[in-house]
Coordinates of C-alpha atoms in Angstrom, one line a residue:
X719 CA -20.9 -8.5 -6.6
X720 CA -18.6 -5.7 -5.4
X721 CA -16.5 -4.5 -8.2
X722 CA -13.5 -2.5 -7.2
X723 CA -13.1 -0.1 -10.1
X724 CA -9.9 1.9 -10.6
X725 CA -10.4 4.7 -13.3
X726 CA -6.7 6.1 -12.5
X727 CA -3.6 5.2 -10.2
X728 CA -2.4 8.7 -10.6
X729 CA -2.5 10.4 -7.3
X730 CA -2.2 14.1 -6.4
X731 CA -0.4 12.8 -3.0
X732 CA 2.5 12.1 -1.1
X733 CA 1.3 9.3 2.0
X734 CA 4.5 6.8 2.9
X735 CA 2.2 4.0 3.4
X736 CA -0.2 4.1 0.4
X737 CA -1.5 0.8 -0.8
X738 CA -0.5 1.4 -4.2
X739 CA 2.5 2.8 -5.7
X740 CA 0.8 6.2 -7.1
X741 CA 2.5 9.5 -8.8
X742 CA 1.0 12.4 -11.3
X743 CA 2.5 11.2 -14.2
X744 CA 3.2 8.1 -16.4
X745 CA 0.2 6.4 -14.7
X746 CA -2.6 5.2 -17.0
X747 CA -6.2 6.4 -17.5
X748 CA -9.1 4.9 -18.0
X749 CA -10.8 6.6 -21.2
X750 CA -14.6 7.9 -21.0
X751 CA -15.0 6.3 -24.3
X752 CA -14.5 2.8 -23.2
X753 CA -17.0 3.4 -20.0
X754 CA -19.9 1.7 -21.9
X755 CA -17.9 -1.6 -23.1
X756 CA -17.1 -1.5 -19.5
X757 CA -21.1 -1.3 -18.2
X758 CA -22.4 -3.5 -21.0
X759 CA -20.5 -6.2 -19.4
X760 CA -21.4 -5.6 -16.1
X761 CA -25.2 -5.4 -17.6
X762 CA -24.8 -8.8 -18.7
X763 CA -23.6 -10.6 -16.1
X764 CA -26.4 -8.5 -13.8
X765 CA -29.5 -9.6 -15.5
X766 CA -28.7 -13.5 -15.8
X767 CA -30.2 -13.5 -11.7
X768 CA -33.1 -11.4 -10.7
X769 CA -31.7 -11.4 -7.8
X770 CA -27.9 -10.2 -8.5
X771 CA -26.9 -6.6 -7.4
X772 CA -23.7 -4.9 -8.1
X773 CA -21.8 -2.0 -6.3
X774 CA -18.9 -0.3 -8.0
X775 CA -16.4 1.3 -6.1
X776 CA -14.5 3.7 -7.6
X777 CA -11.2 4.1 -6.2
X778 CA -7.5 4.7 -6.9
X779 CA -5.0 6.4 -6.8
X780 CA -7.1 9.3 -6.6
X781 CA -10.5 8.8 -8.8
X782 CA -11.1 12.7 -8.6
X783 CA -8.1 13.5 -11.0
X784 CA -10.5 11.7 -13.9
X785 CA -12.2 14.8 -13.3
X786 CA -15.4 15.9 -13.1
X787 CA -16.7 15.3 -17.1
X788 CA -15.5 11.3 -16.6
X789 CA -17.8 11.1 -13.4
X790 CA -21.0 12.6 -15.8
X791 CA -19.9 10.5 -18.6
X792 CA -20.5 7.6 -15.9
X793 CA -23.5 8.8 -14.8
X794 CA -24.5 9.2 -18.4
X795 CA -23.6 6.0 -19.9
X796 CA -24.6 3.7 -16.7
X797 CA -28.4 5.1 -17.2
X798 CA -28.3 4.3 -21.2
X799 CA -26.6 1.1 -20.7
X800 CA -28.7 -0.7 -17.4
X801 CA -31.7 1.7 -18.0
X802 CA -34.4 -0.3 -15.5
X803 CA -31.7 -2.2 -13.9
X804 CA -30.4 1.2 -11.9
X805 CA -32.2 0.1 -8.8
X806 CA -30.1 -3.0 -8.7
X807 CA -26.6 -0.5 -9.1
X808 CA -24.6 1.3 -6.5
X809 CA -21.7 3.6 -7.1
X810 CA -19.7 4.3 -4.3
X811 CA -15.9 6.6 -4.0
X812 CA -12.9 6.5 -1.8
X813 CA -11.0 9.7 -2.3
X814 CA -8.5 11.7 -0.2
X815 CA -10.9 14.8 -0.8
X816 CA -8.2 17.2 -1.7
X817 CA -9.9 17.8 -5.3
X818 CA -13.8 18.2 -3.5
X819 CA -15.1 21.6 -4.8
X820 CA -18.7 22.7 -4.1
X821 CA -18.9 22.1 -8.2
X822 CA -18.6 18.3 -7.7
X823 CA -22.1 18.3 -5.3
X824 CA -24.7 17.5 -7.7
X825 CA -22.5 15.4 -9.8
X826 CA -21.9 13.2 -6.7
X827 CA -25.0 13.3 -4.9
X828 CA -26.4 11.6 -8.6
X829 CA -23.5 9.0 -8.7
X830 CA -23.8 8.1 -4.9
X831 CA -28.0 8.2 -4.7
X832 CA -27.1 10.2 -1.5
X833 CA -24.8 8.4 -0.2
X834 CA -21.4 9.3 1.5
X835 CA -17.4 9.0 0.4
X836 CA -14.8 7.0 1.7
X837 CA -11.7 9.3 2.6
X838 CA -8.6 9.0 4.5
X839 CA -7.1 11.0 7.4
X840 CA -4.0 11.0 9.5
X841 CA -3.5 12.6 12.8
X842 CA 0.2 12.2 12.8
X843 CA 1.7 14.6 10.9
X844 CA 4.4 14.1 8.3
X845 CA 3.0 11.0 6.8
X846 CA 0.3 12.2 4.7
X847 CA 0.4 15.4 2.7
X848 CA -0.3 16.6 -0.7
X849 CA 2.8 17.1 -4.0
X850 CA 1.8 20.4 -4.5
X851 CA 2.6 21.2 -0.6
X852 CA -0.7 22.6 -0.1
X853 CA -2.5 22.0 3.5
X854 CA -3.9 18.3 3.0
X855 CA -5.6 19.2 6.8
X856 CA -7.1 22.4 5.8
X857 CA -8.5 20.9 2.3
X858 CA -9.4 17.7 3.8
X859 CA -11.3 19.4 6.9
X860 CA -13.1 22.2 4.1
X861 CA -14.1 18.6 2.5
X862 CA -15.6 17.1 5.2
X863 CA -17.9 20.6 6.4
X864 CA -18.6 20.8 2.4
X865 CA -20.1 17.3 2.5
X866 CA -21.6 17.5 5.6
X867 CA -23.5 20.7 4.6
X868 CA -25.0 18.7 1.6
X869 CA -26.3 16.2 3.4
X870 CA -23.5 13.4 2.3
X871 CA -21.6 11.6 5.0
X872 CA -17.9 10.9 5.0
X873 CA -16.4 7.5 5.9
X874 CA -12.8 6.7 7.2
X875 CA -10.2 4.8 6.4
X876 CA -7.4 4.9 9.2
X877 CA -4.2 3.1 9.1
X878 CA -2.5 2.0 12.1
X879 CA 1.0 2.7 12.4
X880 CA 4.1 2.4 14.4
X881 CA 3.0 6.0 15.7
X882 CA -0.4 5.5 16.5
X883 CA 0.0 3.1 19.2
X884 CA -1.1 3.9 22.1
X885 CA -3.5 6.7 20.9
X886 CA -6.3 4.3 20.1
X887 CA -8.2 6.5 22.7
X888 CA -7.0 10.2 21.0
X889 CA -7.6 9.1 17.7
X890 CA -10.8 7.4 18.3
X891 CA -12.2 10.8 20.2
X892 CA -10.9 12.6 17.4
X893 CA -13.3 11.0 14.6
X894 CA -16.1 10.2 17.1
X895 CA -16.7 13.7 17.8
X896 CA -16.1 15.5 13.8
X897 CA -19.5 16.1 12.6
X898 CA -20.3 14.2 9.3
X899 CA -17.7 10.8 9.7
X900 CA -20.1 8.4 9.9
X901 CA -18.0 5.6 10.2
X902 CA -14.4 4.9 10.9
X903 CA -12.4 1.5 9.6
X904 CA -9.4 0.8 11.4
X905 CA -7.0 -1.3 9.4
X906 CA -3.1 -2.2 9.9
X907 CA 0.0 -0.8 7.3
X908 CA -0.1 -3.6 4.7
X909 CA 3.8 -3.7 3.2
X910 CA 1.7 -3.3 -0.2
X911 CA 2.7 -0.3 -2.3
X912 CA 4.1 2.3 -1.4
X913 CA 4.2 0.9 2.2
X914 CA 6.4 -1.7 1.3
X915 CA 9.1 0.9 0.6
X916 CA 12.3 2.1 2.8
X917 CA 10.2 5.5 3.8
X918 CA 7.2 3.6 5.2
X919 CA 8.9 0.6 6.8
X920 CA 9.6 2.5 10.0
X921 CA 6.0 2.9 10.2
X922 CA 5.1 -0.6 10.0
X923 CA 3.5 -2.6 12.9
X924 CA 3.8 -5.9 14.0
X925 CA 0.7 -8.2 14.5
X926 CA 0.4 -7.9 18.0
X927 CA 1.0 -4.3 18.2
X928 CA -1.9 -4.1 16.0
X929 CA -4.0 -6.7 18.1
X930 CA -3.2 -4.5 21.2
X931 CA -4.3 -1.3 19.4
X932 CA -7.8 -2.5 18.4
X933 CA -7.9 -4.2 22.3
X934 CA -7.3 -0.7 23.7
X935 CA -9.7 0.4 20.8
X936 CA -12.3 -1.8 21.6
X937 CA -12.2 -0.2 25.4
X938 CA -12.7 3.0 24.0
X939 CA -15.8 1.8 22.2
X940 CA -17.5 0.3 25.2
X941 CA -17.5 3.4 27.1
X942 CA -18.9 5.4 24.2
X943 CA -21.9 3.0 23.1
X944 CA -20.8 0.4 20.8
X945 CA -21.3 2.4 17.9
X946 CA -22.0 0.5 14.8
X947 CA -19.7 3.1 12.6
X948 CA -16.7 1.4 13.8
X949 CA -15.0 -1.2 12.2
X950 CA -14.0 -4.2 12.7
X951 CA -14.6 -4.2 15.9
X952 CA -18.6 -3.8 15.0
X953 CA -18.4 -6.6 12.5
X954 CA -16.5 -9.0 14.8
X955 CA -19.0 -8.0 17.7
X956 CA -22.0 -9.1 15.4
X957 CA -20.2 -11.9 13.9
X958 CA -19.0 -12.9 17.8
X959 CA -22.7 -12.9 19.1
X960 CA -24.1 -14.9 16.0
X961 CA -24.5 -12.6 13.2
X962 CA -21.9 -12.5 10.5
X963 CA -23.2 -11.0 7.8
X964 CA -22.2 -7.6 8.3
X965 CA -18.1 -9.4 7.9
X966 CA -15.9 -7.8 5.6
X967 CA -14.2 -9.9 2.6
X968 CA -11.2 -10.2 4.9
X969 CA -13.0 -12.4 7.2
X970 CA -15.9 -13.7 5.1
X971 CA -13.6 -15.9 3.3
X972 CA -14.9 -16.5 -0.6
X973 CA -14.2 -13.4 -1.7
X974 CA -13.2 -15.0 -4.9
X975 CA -17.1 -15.3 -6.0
X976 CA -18.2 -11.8 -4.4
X977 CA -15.4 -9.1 -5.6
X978 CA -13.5 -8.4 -8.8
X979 CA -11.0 -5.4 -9.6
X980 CA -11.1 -3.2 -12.5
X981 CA -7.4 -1.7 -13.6
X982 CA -7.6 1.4 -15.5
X983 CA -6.6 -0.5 -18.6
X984 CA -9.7 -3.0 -18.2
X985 CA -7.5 -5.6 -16.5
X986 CA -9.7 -8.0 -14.2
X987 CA -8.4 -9.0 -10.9
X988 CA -9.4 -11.2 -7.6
X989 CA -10.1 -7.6 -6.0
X990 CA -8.3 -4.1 -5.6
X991 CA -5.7 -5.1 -3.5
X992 CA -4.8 -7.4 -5.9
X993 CA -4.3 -4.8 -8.8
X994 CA -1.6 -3.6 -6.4
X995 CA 0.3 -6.6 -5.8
X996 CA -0.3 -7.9 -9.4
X997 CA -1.4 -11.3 -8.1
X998 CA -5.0 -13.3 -10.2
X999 CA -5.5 -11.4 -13.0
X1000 CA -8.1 -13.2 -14.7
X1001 CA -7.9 -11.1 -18.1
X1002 CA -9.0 -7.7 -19.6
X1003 CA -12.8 -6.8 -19.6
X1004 CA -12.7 -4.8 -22.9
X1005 CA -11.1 -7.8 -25.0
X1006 CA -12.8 -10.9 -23.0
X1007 CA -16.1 -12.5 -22.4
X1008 CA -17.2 -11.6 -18.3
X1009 CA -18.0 -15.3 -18.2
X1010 CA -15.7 -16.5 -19.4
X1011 CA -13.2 -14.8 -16.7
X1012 CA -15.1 -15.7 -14.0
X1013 CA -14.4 -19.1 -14.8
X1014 CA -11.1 -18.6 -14.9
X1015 CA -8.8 -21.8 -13.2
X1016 CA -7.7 -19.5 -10.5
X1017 CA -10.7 -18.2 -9.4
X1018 CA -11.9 -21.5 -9.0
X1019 CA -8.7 -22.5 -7.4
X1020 CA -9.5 -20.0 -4.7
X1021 CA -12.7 -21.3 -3.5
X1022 CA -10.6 -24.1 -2.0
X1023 CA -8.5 -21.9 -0.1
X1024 CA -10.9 -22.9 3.4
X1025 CA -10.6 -26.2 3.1
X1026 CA -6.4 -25.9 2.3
X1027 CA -6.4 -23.3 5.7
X1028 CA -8.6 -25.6 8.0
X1029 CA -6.4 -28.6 6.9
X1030 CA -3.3 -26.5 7.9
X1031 CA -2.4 -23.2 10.0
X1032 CA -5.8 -22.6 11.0
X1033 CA -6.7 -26.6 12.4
X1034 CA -8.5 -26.7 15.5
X1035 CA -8.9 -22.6 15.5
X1036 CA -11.9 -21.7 17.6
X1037 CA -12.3 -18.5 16.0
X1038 CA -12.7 -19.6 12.2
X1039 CA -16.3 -18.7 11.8
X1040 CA -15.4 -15.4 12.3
X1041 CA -11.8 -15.0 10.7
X1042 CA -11.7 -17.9 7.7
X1043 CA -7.6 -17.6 7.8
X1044 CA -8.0 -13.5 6.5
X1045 CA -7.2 -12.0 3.2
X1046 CA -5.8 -14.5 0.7
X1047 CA -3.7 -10.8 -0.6
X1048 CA -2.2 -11.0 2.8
X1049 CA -0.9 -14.3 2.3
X1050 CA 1.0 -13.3 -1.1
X1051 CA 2.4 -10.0 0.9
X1052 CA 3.9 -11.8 3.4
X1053 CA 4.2 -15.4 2.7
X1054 CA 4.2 -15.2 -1.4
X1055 CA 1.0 -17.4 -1.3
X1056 CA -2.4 -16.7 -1.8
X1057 CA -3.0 -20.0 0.3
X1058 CA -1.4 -18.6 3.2
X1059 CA -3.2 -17.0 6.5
X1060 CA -3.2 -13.8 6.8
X1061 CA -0.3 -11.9 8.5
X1062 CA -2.2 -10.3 11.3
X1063 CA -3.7 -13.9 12.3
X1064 CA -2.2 -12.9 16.2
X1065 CA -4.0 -9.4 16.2
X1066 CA -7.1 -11.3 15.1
X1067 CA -6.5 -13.9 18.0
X1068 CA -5.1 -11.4 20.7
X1069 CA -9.0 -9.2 20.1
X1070 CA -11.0 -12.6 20.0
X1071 CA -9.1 -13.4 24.0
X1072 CA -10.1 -10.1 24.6
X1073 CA -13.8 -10.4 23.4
X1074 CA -14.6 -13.9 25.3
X1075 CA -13.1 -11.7 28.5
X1076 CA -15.4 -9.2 28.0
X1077 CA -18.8 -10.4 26.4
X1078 CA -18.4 -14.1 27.2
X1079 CA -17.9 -17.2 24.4
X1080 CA -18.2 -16.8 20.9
X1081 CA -22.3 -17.7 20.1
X1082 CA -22.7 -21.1 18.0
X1083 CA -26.1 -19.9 17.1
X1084 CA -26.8 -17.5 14.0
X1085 CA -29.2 -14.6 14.6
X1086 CA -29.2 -11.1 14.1
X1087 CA -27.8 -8.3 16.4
X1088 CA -28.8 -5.2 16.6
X1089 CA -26.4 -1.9 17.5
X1090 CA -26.9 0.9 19.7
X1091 CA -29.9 2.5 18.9
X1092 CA -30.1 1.2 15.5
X1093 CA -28.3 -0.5 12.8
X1094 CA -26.9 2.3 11.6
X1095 CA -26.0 4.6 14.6
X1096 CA -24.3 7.6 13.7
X1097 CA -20.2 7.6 14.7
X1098 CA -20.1 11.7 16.0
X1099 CA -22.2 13.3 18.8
X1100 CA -24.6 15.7 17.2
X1101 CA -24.8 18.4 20.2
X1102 CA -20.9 18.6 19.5
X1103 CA -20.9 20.4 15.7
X1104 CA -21.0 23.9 17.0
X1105 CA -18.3 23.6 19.4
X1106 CA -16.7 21.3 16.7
X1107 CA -16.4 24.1 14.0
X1108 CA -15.5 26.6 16.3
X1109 CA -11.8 27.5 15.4
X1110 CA -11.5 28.8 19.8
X1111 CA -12.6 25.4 21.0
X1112 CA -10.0 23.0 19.2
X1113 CA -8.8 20.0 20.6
X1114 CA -5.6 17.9 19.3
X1115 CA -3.9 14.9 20.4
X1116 CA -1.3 15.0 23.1
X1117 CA 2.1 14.0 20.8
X1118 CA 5.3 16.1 21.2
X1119 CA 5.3 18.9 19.6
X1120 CA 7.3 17.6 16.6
X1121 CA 5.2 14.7 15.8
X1122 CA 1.6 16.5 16.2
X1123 CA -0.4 18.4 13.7
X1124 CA -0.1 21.8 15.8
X1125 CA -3.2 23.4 17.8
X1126 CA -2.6 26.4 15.6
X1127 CA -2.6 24.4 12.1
X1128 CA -5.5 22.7 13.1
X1129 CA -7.9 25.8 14.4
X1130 CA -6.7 27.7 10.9
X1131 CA -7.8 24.3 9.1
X1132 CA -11.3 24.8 10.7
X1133 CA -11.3 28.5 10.0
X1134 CA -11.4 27.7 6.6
X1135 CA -13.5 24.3 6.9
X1136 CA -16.4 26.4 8.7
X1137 CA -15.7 29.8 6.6
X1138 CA -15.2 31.8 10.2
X1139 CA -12.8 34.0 10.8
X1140 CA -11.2 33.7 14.6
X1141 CA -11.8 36.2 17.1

């Protein structure tokens, strides 16, 4: 089970399209002292199956604002409370890096068994920055070097927006070629949050602008290898020549009996996204019985979400084994129904026409597929991290100069990032 744990929904900054509704102040906290209640539950539902495992994703607002002692006290209390159980229990983080110091290394690198952090990044300037108006790009950048140099990876979240079109290609290149992004996710502006506010909405795309950017995407990611560190296209690949079990929840369909969301005040919801737009809660985890919430009516209501889609908007769909009808939070956003197809159903479609041009039908047959090189195939080019961190050899995209993060912000951001000084 992937549980989506939100400790805070404080944030430290300022994105117009953030998926929740964040600020500094007058946003709960989740105490260290109820971090036990919280694992003993967990525990118990863990060792009813041998064969159970559970990953906890600790995201936000911005998790790094519990601060550091929160992160040992989890640390702490997960070791007393599943003791031989450990091996069966992943932590994972998705942070905007802003608060990484070198203090937090061997804090995370117990938490995440060596593992990397999720992050964000924009390219675009003006959309993404920080409330106390420092550099988000210098601090983010510094992050990124720091982790690397520690051995932990960092994986991206990118959000297509009305200014990103056309600069699948610039953006791509970008990540692809940053030593220690491992992977990159490209998702669309959900009208969730923040994003759903005047600010954002000029940022917002349609479905097929959205299909057309992950077509020209997918371009890009022919010529380069087929890397497995992109996504979706690498999950839709696999899933498109037989193997879908690499499919995120958005296109698994069940995700009702995979994923739950934590709210900082122990509320239990369908997932994280759903903590956002207030849709399933199921109950609170400090004052109810785990069981007895996973049996809630709703939950169960949701595993016949499939059978409601195939009957209706997604009938006769030659792409369902790969799409099941999207996120069910998609359908509230846009429809106001969880029963609903997802919003970006043409993007989905206008990729899938673009895929059976390319590699041919979808396969029938279920089997694995392998990646590049292997499963796992790093995003960047390793011979490029030297010429990467060299603040002379910069390279931005081509946007006017108004709408770009300059040549001359970014080579001072890698100044600092790689501890250099320019000549």
């Amino acid at each position: 089970m992937i549980v989506i744990i939100k400790p805070t929904t404080a944030c430290n900054g300022t994105c117009l399209y953030c998926s929740t509704e964040s600020g500094l102040h007058g946003k709960p906290y989740m105490p260290k002292e109820n971090l036990r209640s919280l694992f003993a539950a967990l525990r118990n539902w863990l060792r009813k199956d041998e064969s159970r495992c559970l990953d906890m994703i600790w995201h936000g607002g911005e998790p790094l604002m519990c601060g550091l002692d929160f992160y040992k006290a989890v640390i702490t209390e997960q070791n007393r409370v599943f003791k031989g159980d450990m091996g069966r229990v992943r932590n994972h983080l998705q942070s905007n890096l802003s608060l990484l110091t070198e203090e937090w290394i061997p804090s995370l690198k117990k938490l995440l068994s060596g593992d990397g952090i999720g992050s964000s990044f924009e390219i675009v300037k003006g959309i993404r920055g920080l409330r106390s108006g420092e550099n988000l790009t210098h601090k983010w950048l510094s992050a990124v070097k720091l982790l690397d140099d520690h051995g932990l990876s960092t994986g991206v979240l990118y959000i297509v927006h009305k200014r990103s079109l056309g600069l699948a290609r610039d953006i791509y290149d970008f990540f692809h070629r940053l030593p220690g992004v491992t992977m990159v996710r490209f998702n669309p502006l959900y009208g969730e949050g923040r994003g759903r506010l005047e600010p954002s909405k000029p940022l917002h795309v349609t479905a097929d602008e959205y299909g057309q950017f992950l077509v020209d995407l997918s371009e890009v990611w022919r010529e380069n290898g087929m890397s497995d560190g992109v996504s979706p296209l690498a999950e839709w690949y696999r899933a498109w020549h037989g193997d879908p079990s690499s499919l995120c929840c958005d296109s698994r369909g069940g995700c009702q009996e995979t994923h739950l969301g934590i709210a900082p005040d122990g509320g239990v919801y369908g997932c994280g996204r759903a903590i956002e737009s207030k849709v399933h809660r199921f109950g609170n985890i400090f004052r109810d019985d785990l069981t007895q919430l996973l049996k809630h009516p709703l939950r169960s209501r949701l595993a016949s979400r499939s059978s409601i889609l195939q009957e209706g908007p997604c009938r006769d769909c030659a792409h369902w084994r790969i799409c099941h009808g999207g996120c069910p939070v998609d359908g509230w956003i846009y429809h106001g129904d969880l029963f609903r197809e997802t919003y970006f159903c043409a993007s989905r479609k206008r990729l899938f026409a673009h895929f059976e041009a390319v590699f041919g039908p979808a396969s029938l047959d279920e089997r694995p597929v392998t990646m590049g090189q292997n499963e796992r195939q790093i995003l960047h080019r390793p011979d490029t991290a030297d010429e990467w961190w060299s603040p002379n050899k910069v390279r931005v995209l081509d946007l006017k100069p108004d709408e770009r993060i300059s040549r001359e912000e970014m080579r001072a951001a890698v100044r600092t990032a790689a501890g250099r000084a320019e000549r």
